[in-house]
Amino acid sequence: MAVERTLVLIKPDGVQRHLVGEILARIERKGFHLLGLRMMMMTEDIAAKHYSEHIDKEFYRPLVDFMTSGPLVAAVIEGDDAVAEWRTMMGPTNPANAPAGTIRGDFATNTRANVTHGSDSVQAARREIAIFFPELAH
Ligand code: UDP
Ligand code: MG
C-alpha cells in the first residue's frame, strides 16, 4: 500500500447536474485528502494534453466537444492506493458495466458523459496533475 495522488475531474455533465457536492462528499467520506480543488473550463489546448493518448480515436472530437462544453471541477486527492481506489469508486468507462454504488453506476448512462475522470496509473496521475495543478506535481 502506497500513499498516492490522483487527478479527479468532475466533468461538465456532473457540474451541470449538480453532482459536485455528492461526488466530493464521497471522496471525503472515503478518507482521501483534498489537496487541490478548482472550477475551470477545459480549453482545446488542455484537452489535447490531457487526452493525448486518445487523439487518434474516433471518439476524440466528440469527447473534446463535450469536455469543453461547460465548466468542470478539477481536484487532486491523496491517500492509500488513491489511483486504483478512485477508479474503483468511479466504476468502468461504460456505465452499463458499472455496478450500483459506483459513481458511473449510480449517475450515468452514457459512455461519453460519464460524470468523472480518474487517472489510470501513477504515471498518468503525475502527468495529468502537472497539467491542472503544477504546484502539486511531484
Ligand atoms: N469515451 C467516449 N467514447 C468511448 C470511450 C470513451 O466518448 O467509446 C470518453 C469517455 O468520456 C471516457 C473518456 O473518453 O471517460 C476517456 O476514455 P478512457 O478509455 O480513457 O476512459 P476512462 O479512463 O475515463 O474510464
Ligand atoms: Mg482514461
XYZ file of C-alpha atoms and ligand atoms in Angstrom:
164
model
C 0.000 0.000 0.000
C 1.409 3.332 -1.044
C 0.236 6.883 -0.498
C -0.574 8.215 -3.961
C -2.048 11.298 -5.583
C -4.510 11.149 -8.438
C -6.363 13.627 -10.635
C -10.138 13.834 -10.303
C -12.291 15.677 -12.832
C -15.997 16.225 -12.331
C -16.926 16.533 -15.988
C -19.287 19.197 -17.384
C -22.295 16.824 -17.105
C -21.580 16.316 -13.401
C -21.348 20.059 -12.777
C -24.487 20.785 -14.806
C -26.405 18.077 -12.941
C -25.397 19.494 -9.538
C -23.427 16.382 -8.574
C -20.315 18.243 -7.347
C -21.276 18.089 -3.678
C -22.280 14.417 -3.878
C -19.013 13.432 -5.527
C -16.769 15.491 -3.236
C -18.698 14.072 -0.265
C -17.917 10.516 -1.411
C -14.236 11.428 -1.750
C -14.144 12.981 1.714
C -16.119 10.156 3.364
C -13.736 7.636 1.828
C -10.949 9.382 3.716
C -8.969 10.929 0.890
C -7.249 14.236 1.470
C -8.270 17.007 -0.877
C -5.032 18.762 -1.883
C -6.338 20.970 -4.690
C -9.748 21.996 -5.986
C -10.811 24.362 -8.724
C -13.608 25.067 -11.185
C -12.453 25.899 -14.690
C -13.073 25.485 -18.391
C -11.111 22.812 -20.246
C -9.671 24.550 -23.300
C -8.909 22.823 -26.584
C -5.236 23.048 -25.591
C -5.690 21.437 -22.186
C -7.865 18.734 -23.771
C -5.151 17.869 -26.280
C -2.631 17.465 -23.452
C -4.919 15.660 -21.047
C -6.354 13.251 -23.654
C -3.224 12.932 -25.832
C -3.481 9.101 -25.711
C -6.891 9.334 -27.427
C -6.080 11.864 -30.173
C -6.344 9.256 -32.948
C -9.550 7.613 -31.641
C -12.871 8.115 -33.402
C -14.407 9.446 -30.175
C -11.732 12.127 -29.632
C -13.604 15.014 -31.353
C -16.966 14.440 -29.627
C -15.108 13.839 -26.347
C -13.326 17.200 -26.572
C -16.534 18.972 -27.642
C -18.190 17.534 -24.546
C -15.301 18.294 -22.179
C -15.097 21.934 -23.363
C -18.883 22.460 -23.296
C -19.061 23.885 -19.769
C -17.163 24.287 -16.536
C -15.615 21.270 -14.843
C -14.220 20.768 -11.371
C -10.642 19.547 -11.090
C -9.186 18.132 -7.890
C -6.114 16.350 -6.635
C -6.770 13.780 -3.936
C -4.250 11.838 -1.866
C -4.449 8.612 0.087
C -3.551 4.925 0.177
C -3.706 3.449 -3.339
C -5.585 6.583 -4.447
C -5.184 5.864 -8.179
C -6.850 2.437 -8.152
C -9.262 3.262 -5.312
C -10.663 6.278 -7.156
C -11.047 4.217 -10.352
C -12.985 1.645 -8.300
C -15.208 4.368 -6.830
C -15.921 5.715 -10.357
C -16.673 2.355 -11.965
C -15.859 1.353 -15.560
C -15.925 3.788 -18.508
C -19.201 2.407 -19.889
C -21.848 2.966 -17.203
C -23.724 -0.108 -18.464
C -20.909 -2.152 -16.919
C -20.718 -0.074 -13.737
C -22.096 -1.646 -10.561
C -24.567 0.222 -8.352
C -22.639 2.076 -5.684
C -20.059 3.376 -8.139
C -20.360 6.940 -9.407
C -20.869 5.915 -13.019
C -23.201 3.085 -11.944
C -25.300 5.459 -9.858
C -25.304 8.595 -12.001
C -24.511 7.864 -15.670
C -25.993 6.058 -18.643
C -23.699 7.398 -21.368
C -20.172 6.208 -22.255
C -19.106 9.794 -23.037
C -20.945 11.842 -20.402
C -19.857 9.609 -17.547
C -19.553 12.246 -14.804
C -15.962 11.819 -13.607
C -12.389 11.243 -14.691
C -9.632 9.467 -12.810
C -6.021 8.855 -13.782
C -5.414 5.221 -14.750
C -1.877 4.793 -13.344
C 0.547 6.519 -11.004
C 2.500 7.684 -14.029
C -0.633 9.096 -15.714
C -1.594 10.786 -12.444
C 1.759 12.551 -12.270
C 1.421 13.711 -15.879
C -2.205 14.848 -15.516
C -1.715 16.596 -12.168
C 1.076 18.631 -13.782
C -1.430 19.911 -16.377
C -4.061 21.086 -13.893
C -2.095 21.725 -10.682
C 1.600 22.212 -11.498
C 2.198 23.191 -7.864
C 1.039 19.701 -6.739
C 3.046 17.640 -9.236
C 5.828 15.622 -7.645
N -15.145 7.972 -24.319
C -16.083 8.123 -25.332
N -16.369 7.044 -26.132
C -15.754 5.845 -25.982
C -14.793 5.701 -24.960
C -14.516 6.775 -24.153
O -16.645 9.202 -25.507
O -16.056 4.905 -26.725
C -14.838 9.131 -23.451
C -15.388 8.948 -22.025
O -15.796 10.229 -21.549
C -14.164 8.455 -21.301
C -13.056 9.252 -21.978
O -13.442 9.274 -23.344
O -14.277 8.680 -19.917
C -11.663 8.681 -21.868
O -11.682 7.329 -22.282
P -10.923 6.217 -21.432
O -10.936 4.970 -22.242
O -9.594 6.757 -21.003
O -11.895 6.009 -20.191
P -11.721 6.401 -18.643
O -10.276 6.303 -18.296
O -12.288 7.795 -18.490
O -12.574 5.398 -17.911
Mg -8.636 7.087 -19.240
